[in-house]
Amino acid sequence: LSYLSFLYALSSIHFSCFFFFLMIRRPPRSTLSSSSAASDVYKRQVDSTVVSSVMGLLSDTDPTVQVAALAVLSNVCLEFSPLKQVLLDHLVVERVSELLTQAPHIKVRVQAIWMLRNLAYKSTLSLKQSIVARIHPRELGLDEVVVPQTSCASDAVTQLTEHGLALVRNLLADDLSVQLVLDWMSGHEYHLLELIRSYLGSTSPCLVQHALQLLVNISSSPNPKHKQLIMSHSELLQAVVHHTYCHDTDPAHCHDTDPAHCHDTDPAHCHDTDPELRLAAVWCLINLTWPNQQGSADRVARLASLGCHDRLYKFLNLGTDAYVGRVHLALAHFNHPNPVPNPDSPNSP
């Protein structure tokens, strides 16, 4: 373990030095000297040896060693890491996916998902296809019963689910990736939007945050069919609207007979503790209402009928600068004079 701890620290230092090198290095030359070429070959050999040694520890029978090895791999598989290709050459997706499937220890599974999560970040479509081809959605903890809680990652089961949702989030990056994930989950009889809806009802802010970010990524797809999947799910839309404004937690300020309905009686009474949830919800509205995208007129009309425009306007100047800026953008979308209609809409020309 001391060796793995050293490698983990070394990998962190390596990235710091790598960025420092990028800042101070001289402009690249048009030719590469023979000594530089030999140095690069030697470095690749050393990198390959280190990666091979760490991956060999994945077969260790001690879960603590496996977790430590996965932590090192999680550090060196990041998008900017020069070792990422070395890992792929050593079939890291196959090895870690196999470990995720077979490991009985939940902490090993958590770290394996974390590693795949980092690997999937800003990765190519082919790499994402390789990941989903080797894992089942249930291995990401999406079937686990999440105990209601008000804090983040307080137990291994919740950590498993959080990292599982984060992995799915990193897989959803563009319209092709969105379709890949939808097909992958439906092929295993999982319905992504239903999962998102269930996690939006969690009392864990981290799970709600991941669920909202999944909607943000799906809604950012330029494919109007992906946006329509959200628009046709009434409960999802209501959940997004619910999170776009803060909630007054003092019943004394509520003018409704049911305190659960007390949301926006007075912005001055807002005691929202997690503005990131509101920001993610507003981003979802922005993505659904880009004026130059097909069907935006119908989506704007539907969201306005749910009270989005009025609520956003009421809380226009309440919150962080980032939130207020995004609210201004969302309102600009709602007020755009020429949104693009859906060609299938009865009101389209």
Short mmCIF file of C-alpha atoms in Angstrom, two decimals:
data_model
loop_
_atom_site.label_atom_id
_atom_site.label_comp_id
_atom_site.label_asym_id
_atom_site.label_seq_id
_atom_site.Cartn_x
_atom_site.Cartn_y
_atom_site.Cartn_z
CA LEU A 1 0.00 0.00 0.00
CA SER A 2 2.91 2.36 0.65
CA TYR A 3 3.99 1.82 -2.98
CA LEU A 4 0.49 2.64 -4.21
CA SER A 5 0.29 5.69 -1.97
CA PHE A 6 3.57 6.86 -3.47
CA LEU A 7 2.22 6.34 -7.01
CA TYR A 8 -0.98 8.18 -6.16
CA ALA A 9 0.95 11.16 -4.84
CA LEU A 10 3.36 10.95 -7.76
CA SER A 11 0.52 10.98 -10.27
CA SER A 12 -0.89 14.11 -8.66
CA ILE A 13 2.52 15.82 -8.72
CA HIS A 14 3.01 14.66 -12.30
CA PHE A 15 -0.10 16.55 -13.45
CA SER A 16 1.00 19.71 -11.63
CA CYS A 17 4.41 19.55 -13.30
CA PHE A 18 2.76 18.78 -16.64
CA PHE A 19 0.71 21.99 -16.51
CA PHE A 20 3.74 23.99 -15.33
CA PHE A 21 5.71 22.62 -18.26
CA LEU A 22 2.97 23.71 -20.67
CA MET A 23 3.22 27.22 -19.26
CA ILE A 24 6.99 27.63 -19.59
CA ARG A 25 7.96 25.47 -22.55
CA ARG A 26 9.45 27.04 -25.63
CA PRO A 27 7.56 27.10 -28.94
CA PRO A 28 7.60 23.69 -30.66
CA ARG A 29 10.23 23.06 -33.30
CA SER A 30 9.44 21.77 -36.74
CA THR A 31 11.80 18.77 -36.36
CA LEU A 32 12.53 16.40 -33.53
CA SER A 33 16.12 15.61 -32.66
CA SER A 34 17.24 11.99 -32.34
CA SER A 35 17.97 12.49 -28.63
CA SER A 36 14.46 13.83 -28.02
CA ALA A 37 12.94 10.92 -29.94
CA ALA A 38 14.94 8.44 -27.89
CA SER A 39 13.87 10.19 -24.71
CA ASP A 40 10.22 9.94 -25.73
CA VAL A 41 10.57 6.22 -26.46
CA TYR A 42 12.18 5.67 -23.06
CA LYS A 43 9.44 7.66 -21.33
CA ARG A 44 6.73 5.62 -23.02
CA GLN A 45 8.43 2.42 -21.90
CA VAL A 46 8.61 3.66 -18.30
CA ASP A 47 4.97 4.81 -18.40
CA SER A 48 3.92 1.43 -19.78
CA THR A 49 5.82 -0.41 -17.05
CA VAL A 50 4.24 1.66 -14.26
CA VAL A 51 0.72 1.31 -15.68
CA SER A 52 1.22 -2.43 -16.16
CA SER A 53 2.36 -2.79 -12.54
CA VAL A 54 -0.63 -0.89 -11.16
CA MET A 55 -3.12 -2.76 -13.32
CA GLY A 56 -1.62 -6.03 -12.11
CA LEU A 57 -2.69 -5.06 -8.60
CA LEU A 58 -6.33 -5.09 -9.69
CA SER A 59 -6.13 -8.88 -9.37
CA ASP A 60 -5.02 -8.68 -5.75
CA THR A 61 -7.33 -10.46 -3.30
CA ASP A 62 -7.20 -7.57 -0.81
CA PRO A 63 -9.99 -5.02 -1.54
CA THR A 64 -7.89 -2.28 0.04
CA VAL A 65 -5.14 -2.85 -2.53
CA GLN A 66 -7.70 -2.89 -5.35
CA VAL A 67 -9.22 0.40 -4.18
CA ALA A 68 -5.78 2.01 -3.97
CA ALA A 69 -4.82 0.78 -7.45
CA LEU A 70 -8.07 2.10 -8.90
CA ALA A 71 -7.42 5.46 -7.22
CA VAL A 72 -4.09 5.71 -9.03
CA LEU A 73 -5.70 4.77 -12.35
CA SER A 74 -8.44 7.35 -11.75
CA ASN A 75 -5.75 10.01 -11.54
CA VAL A 76 -3.94 9.03 -14.72
CA CYS A 77 -6.99 8.51 -16.96
CA LEU A 78 -8.16 12.11 -16.92
CA GLU A 79 -8.81 13.82 -20.23
CA PHE A 80 -5.60 15.89 -20.16
CA SER A 81 -3.37 13.03 -18.95
CA PRO A 82 -0.53 11.97 -21.26
CA LEU A 83 -0.94 8.44 -19.80
CA LYS A 84 -4.54 8.01 -20.94
CA GLN A 85 -3.58 6.30 -24.19
CA VAL A 86 -1.17 4.02 -22.31
CA LEU A 87 -4.09 2.90 -20.14
CA LEU A 88 -6.24 2.20 -23.18
CA ASP A 89 -3.41 0.19 -24.73
CA HIS A 90 -3.42 -1.93 -21.57
CA LEU A 91 -7.15 -2.68 -21.99
CA VAL A 92 -8.11 -0.70 -18.92
CA VAL A 93 -11.81 -0.56 -19.88
CA GLU A 94 -12.00 -4.34 -20.07
CA ARG A 95 -10.14 -4.88 -16.78
CA VAL A 96 -12.03 -2.30 -14.74
CA SER A 97 -15.41 -3.32 -16.18
CA GLU A 98 -14.68 -6.92 -15.26
CA LEU A 99 -13.73 -5.85 -11.75
CA LEU A 100 -16.90 -3.78 -11.45
CA THR A 101 -18.98 -6.80 -12.44
CA GLN A 102 -17.29 -9.33 -10.19
CA ALA A 103 -16.10 -7.38 -7.14
CA PRO A 104 -18.23 -8.15 -4.06
CA HIS A 105 -16.81 -5.24 -2.04
CA ILE A 106 -18.87 -2.07 -2.54
CA LYS A 107 -15.88 0.26 -2.05
CA VAL A 108 -14.12 -1.44 -4.95
CA ARG A 109 -17.21 -0.93 -7.10
CA VAL A 110 -17.40 2.74 -6.11
CA GLN A 111 -13.76 3.35 -7.08
CA ALA A 112 -14.15 1.38 -10.32
CA ILE A 113 -17.10 3.56 -11.35
CA TRP A 114 -15.11 6.66 -10.38
CA MET A 115 -12.30 5.54 -12.66
CA LEU A 116 -14.70 4.91 -15.59
CA ARG A 117 -16.34 8.26 -14.85
CA ASN A 118 -13.01 10.05 -15.30
CA LEU A 119 -12.20 8.00 -18.38
CA ALA A 120 -15.54 8.86 -20.04
CA TYR A 121 -15.13 12.61 -19.50
CA LYS A 122 -14.76 14.33 -22.90
CA SER A 123 -13.93 10.97 -24.48
CA THR A 124 -14.61 9.81 -28.02
CA LEU A 125 -17.82 8.09 -29.04
CA SER A 126 -15.92 4.86 -29.70
CA LEU A 127 -14.55 4.83 -26.15
CA LYS A 128 -18.02 5.43 -24.74
CA GLN A 129 -19.34 2.58 -26.87
CA SER A 130 -16.61 0.36 -25.43
CA ILE A 131 -17.64 1.28 -21.86
CA VAL A 132 -21.40 0.70 -22.25
CA ALA A 133 -20.80 -2.56 -24.11
CA ARG A 134 -19.15 -4.03 -21.01
CA ILE A 135 -21.30 -2.87 -18.11
CA HIS A 136 -24.93 -3.20 -17.04
CA PRO A 137 -26.83 -0.20 -15.62
CA ARG A 138 -27.51 -2.09 -12.38
CA GLU A 139 -23.74 -2.26 -11.75
CA LEU A 140 -23.78 1.55 -11.42
CA GLY A 141 -25.95 1.38 -8.32
CA LEU A 142 -29.01 2.68 -10.13
CA ASP A 143 -31.09 -0.12 -8.60
CA GLU A 144 -29.94 0.59 -5.06
CA VAL A 145 -32.45 1.87 -2.52
CA VAL A 146 -31.22 5.31 -1.53
CA VAL A 147 -31.80 6.09 2.12
CA PRO A 148 -33.25 9.61 2.51
CA GLN A 149 -30.61 11.98 3.78
CA THR A 150 -29.70 15.63 3.66
CA SER A 151 -25.95 15.33 3.14
CA CYS A 152 -23.78 14.09 0.29
CA ALA A 153 -21.99 10.76 0.10
CA SER A 154 -22.58 9.76 3.72
CA ASP A 155 -22.55 6.03 2.96
CA ALA A 156 -21.09 3.67 0.37
CA VAL A 157 -24.46 2.88 -1.25
CA THR A 158 -25.18 6.55 -1.92
CA GLN A 159 -21.62 7.06 -3.18
CA LEU A 160 -22.15 4.18 -5.61
CA THR A 161 -25.32 5.76 -6.97
CA GLU A 162 -23.78 9.24 -7.16
CA HIS A 163 -20.78 8.05 -9.15
CA GLY A 164 -23.06 5.90 -11.31
CA LEU A 165 -25.16 8.94 -12.20
CA ALA A 166 -21.99 10.98 -12.76
CA LEU A 167 -20.69 8.31 -15.16
CA VAL A 168 -23.94 8.41 -17.14
CA ARG A 169 -23.69 12.20 -17.13
CA ASN A 170 -20.19 12.07 -18.64
CA LEU A 171 -21.40 9.62 -21.27
CA LEU A 172 -24.08 12.13 -22.32
CA ALA A 173 -22.12 14.76 -24.21
CA ASP A 174 -23.73 15.23 -27.64
CA ASP A 175 -26.66 13.96 -29.67
CA LEU A 176 -24.88 10.75 -30.72
CA SER A 177 -23.86 10.04 -27.13
CA VAL A 178 -27.38 10.77 -25.88
CA GLN A 179 -28.80 8.23 -28.30
CA LEU A 180 -26.08 5.74 -27.34
CA VAL A 181 -26.99 5.97 -23.65
CA LEU A 182 -30.74 5.84 -24.31
CA ASP A 183 -30.33 2.71 -26.44
CA TRP A 184 -27.96 1.12 -23.91
CA MET A 185 -30.32 1.63 -20.99
CA SER A 186 -33.50 0.68 -22.85
CA GLY A 187 -31.72 -2.43 -24.11
CA HIS A 188 -31.43 -3.50 -20.47
CA GLU A 189 -35.06 -2.50 -19.76
CA TYR A 190 -34.04 0.69 -17.99
CA HIS A 191 -35.77 3.98 -18.72
CA LEU A 192 -33.37 6.87 -18.22
CA LEU A 193 -36.00 9.58 -17.84
CA GLU A 194 -37.89 7.54 -15.25
CA LEU A 195 -34.67 7.09 -13.29
CA ILE A 196 -34.04 10.83 -13.45
CA ARG A 197 -37.57 11.53 -12.24
CA SER A 198 -37.12 9.21 -9.25
CA TYR A 199 -33.80 10.80 -8.23
CA LEU A 200 -35.22 14.31 -8.57
CA GLY A 201 -37.45 13.33 -5.64
CA SER A 202 -34.50 12.42 -3.43
CA THR A 203 -33.72 14.35 -0.26
CA SER A 204 -30.01 14.11 -1.06
CA PRO A 205 -28.97 17.35 -2.83
CA CYS A 206 -26.11 15.54 -4.57
CA LEU A 207 -28.45 13.01 -6.19
CA VAL A 208 -30.84 15.77 -7.25
CA GLN A 209 -27.89 17.73 -8.68
CA HIS A 210 -26.73 14.74 -10.75
CA ALA A 211 -30.29 14.11 -11.96
CA LEU A 212 -30.70 17.72 -13.05
CA GLN A 213 -27.33 17.67 -14.81
CA LEU A 214 -28.44 14.58 -16.74
CA LEU A 215 -31.43 16.58 -17.95
CA VAL A 216 -29.14 19.49 -18.84
CA ASN A 217 -27.02 17.20 -21.02
CA ILE A 218 -30.01 15.56 -22.69
CA SER A 219 -31.68 18.93 -23.33
CA SER A 220 -28.45 20.30 -24.84
CA SER A 221 -28.65 17.79 -27.69
CA PRO A 222 -29.46 19.53 -30.99
CA ASN A 223 -31.73 16.61 -31.88
CA PRO A 224 -35.33 17.82 -31.32
CA LYS A 225 -36.42 14.25 -30.52
CA HIS A 226 -34.24 14.27 -27.42
CA LYS A 227 -35.76 17.55 -26.25
CA GLN A 228 -39.22 16.15 -26.91
CA LEU A 229 -38.50 13.21 -24.60
CA ILE A 230 -38.28 15.71 -21.75
CA MET A 231 -41.20 17.85 -22.92
CA SER A 232 -43.51 14.84 -23.13
CA HIS A 233 -42.76 13.82 -19.53
CA SER A 234 -45.04 16.01 -17.40
CA GLU A 235 -43.57 14.99 -14.05
CA LEU A 236 -40.05 15.79 -15.23
CA LEU A 237 -41.10 19.23 -16.43
CA GLN A 238 -42.83 19.96 -13.14
CA ALA A 239 -39.71 18.90 -11.26
CA VAL A 240 -37.55 21.23 -13.37
CA VAL A 241 -39.96 24.11 -12.80
CA HIS A 242 -39.97 23.29 -9.10
CA HIS A 243 -36.20 23.72 -8.90
CA THR A 244 -36.00 26.96 -10.86
CA TYR A 245 -37.04 29.07 -7.89
CA CYS A 246 -36.24 28.98 -4.20
CA HIS A 247 -38.68 27.80 -1.57
CA ASP A 248 -39.84 29.71 1.48
CA THR A 249 -39.36 27.36 4.41
CA ASP A 250 -41.19 29.50 6.97
CA PRO A 251 -44.91 28.59 7.15
CA ALA A 252 -45.60 32.03 8.63
CA HIS A 253 -44.88 33.54 5.21
CA CYS A 254 -47.05 31.07 3.34
CA HIS A 255 -50.51 32.09 2.19
CA ASP A 256 -51.50 28.58 1.15
CA THR A 257 -53.36 26.21 3.43
CA ASP A 258 -50.78 23.55 2.67
CA PRO A 259 -47.20 24.61 3.61
CA ALA A 260 -45.87 22.15 1.01
CA HIS A 261 -47.22 24.50 -1.66
CA CYS A 262 -45.40 27.52 -0.28
CA HIS A 263 -42.78 28.36 -2.89
CA ASP A 264 -42.53 31.95 -4.02
CA THR A 265 -44.67 34.18 -1.85
CA ASP A 266 -41.91 36.76 -1.42
CA PRO A 267 -38.33 36.68 -2.74
CA ALA A 268 -37.17 38.44 0.42
CA HIS A 269 -38.15 35.35 2.42
CA CYS A 270 -36.10 32.96 0.33
CA HIS A 271 -33.94 30.57 2.33
CA ASP A 272 -32.66 28.39 -0.50
CA THR A 273 -29.61 26.44 0.67
CA ASP A 274 -28.50 24.98 -2.65
CA PRO A 275 -28.47 27.54 -5.48
CA GLU A 276 -26.64 25.02 -7.70
CA LEU A 277 -29.91 23.12 -8.07
CA ARG A 278 -31.67 26.26 -9.29
CA LEU A 279 -28.82 27.02 -11.68
CA ALA A 280 -28.97 23.53 -13.20
CA ALA A 281 -32.75 23.78 -13.60
CA VAL A 282 -32.44 27.14 -15.37
CA TRP A 283 -29.79 25.70 -17.69
CA CYS A 284 -32.26 22.99 -18.62
CA LEU A 285 -34.85 25.63 -19.53
CA ILE A 286 -32.23 27.50 -21.58
CA ASN A 287 -31.34 24.36 -23.53
CA LEU A 288 -34.98 23.57 -24.23
CA THR A 289 -35.77 27.06 -25.54
CA TRP A 290 -32.93 28.05 -27.87
CA PRO A 291 -34.85 30.18 -30.42
CA ASN A 292 -33.00 28.91 -33.50
CA GLN A 293 -33.75 25.23 -32.87
CA GLN A 294 -36.64 23.28 -34.33
CA GLY A 295 -39.75 23.18 -32.15
CA SER A 296 -38.60 25.94 -29.78
CA ALA A 297 -41.86 27.87 -30.19
CA ASP A 298 -43.93 24.96 -28.90
CA ARG A 299 -41.54 24.29 -26.05
CA VAL A 300 -41.58 27.95 -24.99
CA ALA A 301 -45.38 27.97 -25.02
CA ARG A 302 -45.58 24.78 -22.96
CA LEU A 303 -43.08 25.95 -20.35
CA ALA A 304 -44.75 29.36 -20.14
CA SER A 305 -48.05 27.61 -19.45
CA LEU A 306 -46.37 25.94 -16.46
CA GLY A 307 -45.48 29.36 -15.08
CA CYS A 308 -41.76 29.31 -15.92
CA HIS A 309 -41.64 32.80 -17.38
CA ASP A 310 -43.46 34.43 -14.46
CA ARG A 311 -41.40 32.65 -11.82
CA LEU A 312 -38.11 33.41 -13.51
CA TYR A 313 -39.03 37.07 -13.78
CA LYS A 314 -40.02 37.21 -10.11
CA PHE A 315 -36.65 35.87 -9.00
CA LEU A 316 -34.66 37.75 -11.63
CA ASN A 317 -32.40 39.57 -9.19
CA LEU A 318 -32.23 36.98 -6.43
CA GLY A 319 -29.24 34.67 -6.26
CA THR A 320 -25.64 34.47 -7.39
CA ASP A 321 -24.33 36.41 -10.39
CA ALA A 322 -24.16 33.15 -12.35
CA TYR A 323 -27.80 32.38 -11.58
CA VAL A 324 -29.03 35.89 -12.41
CA GLY A 325 -27.08 35.85 -15.69
CA ARG A 326 -28.63 32.55 -16.71
CA VAL A 327 -32.12 33.76 -15.76
CA HIS A 328 -31.62 36.78 -18.05
CA LEU A 329 -30.69 34.40 -20.88
CA ALA A 330 -33.68 32.14 -20.23
CA LEU A 331 -36.04 35.12 -20.24
CA ALA A 332 -34.49 36.32 -23.51
CA HIS A 333 -35.39 32.93 -25.00
CA PHE A 334 -38.97 33.21 -23.73
CA ASN A 335 -39.29 36.73 -25.15
CA HIS A 336 -37.61 36.00 -28.50
CA PRO A 337 -39.82 37.32 -31.33
CA ASN A 338 -39.11 34.55 -33.83
CA PRO A 339 -38.75 31.10 -32.25
CA VAL A 340 -38.71 28.17 -34.66
CA PRO A 341 -41.98 26.20 -34.71
CA ASN A 342 -42.24 22.45 -34.79
CA PRO A 343 -43.12 21.38 -38.36
CA ASP A 344 -45.50 18.79 -36.90
CA SER A 345 -47.30 21.41 -34.80
CA PRO A 346 -50.87 22.25 -35.94
CA ASN A 347 -49.95 25.95 -35.57
CA SER A 348 -46.93 25.79 -37.87
CA PRO A 349 -47.24 27.19 -41.42
#
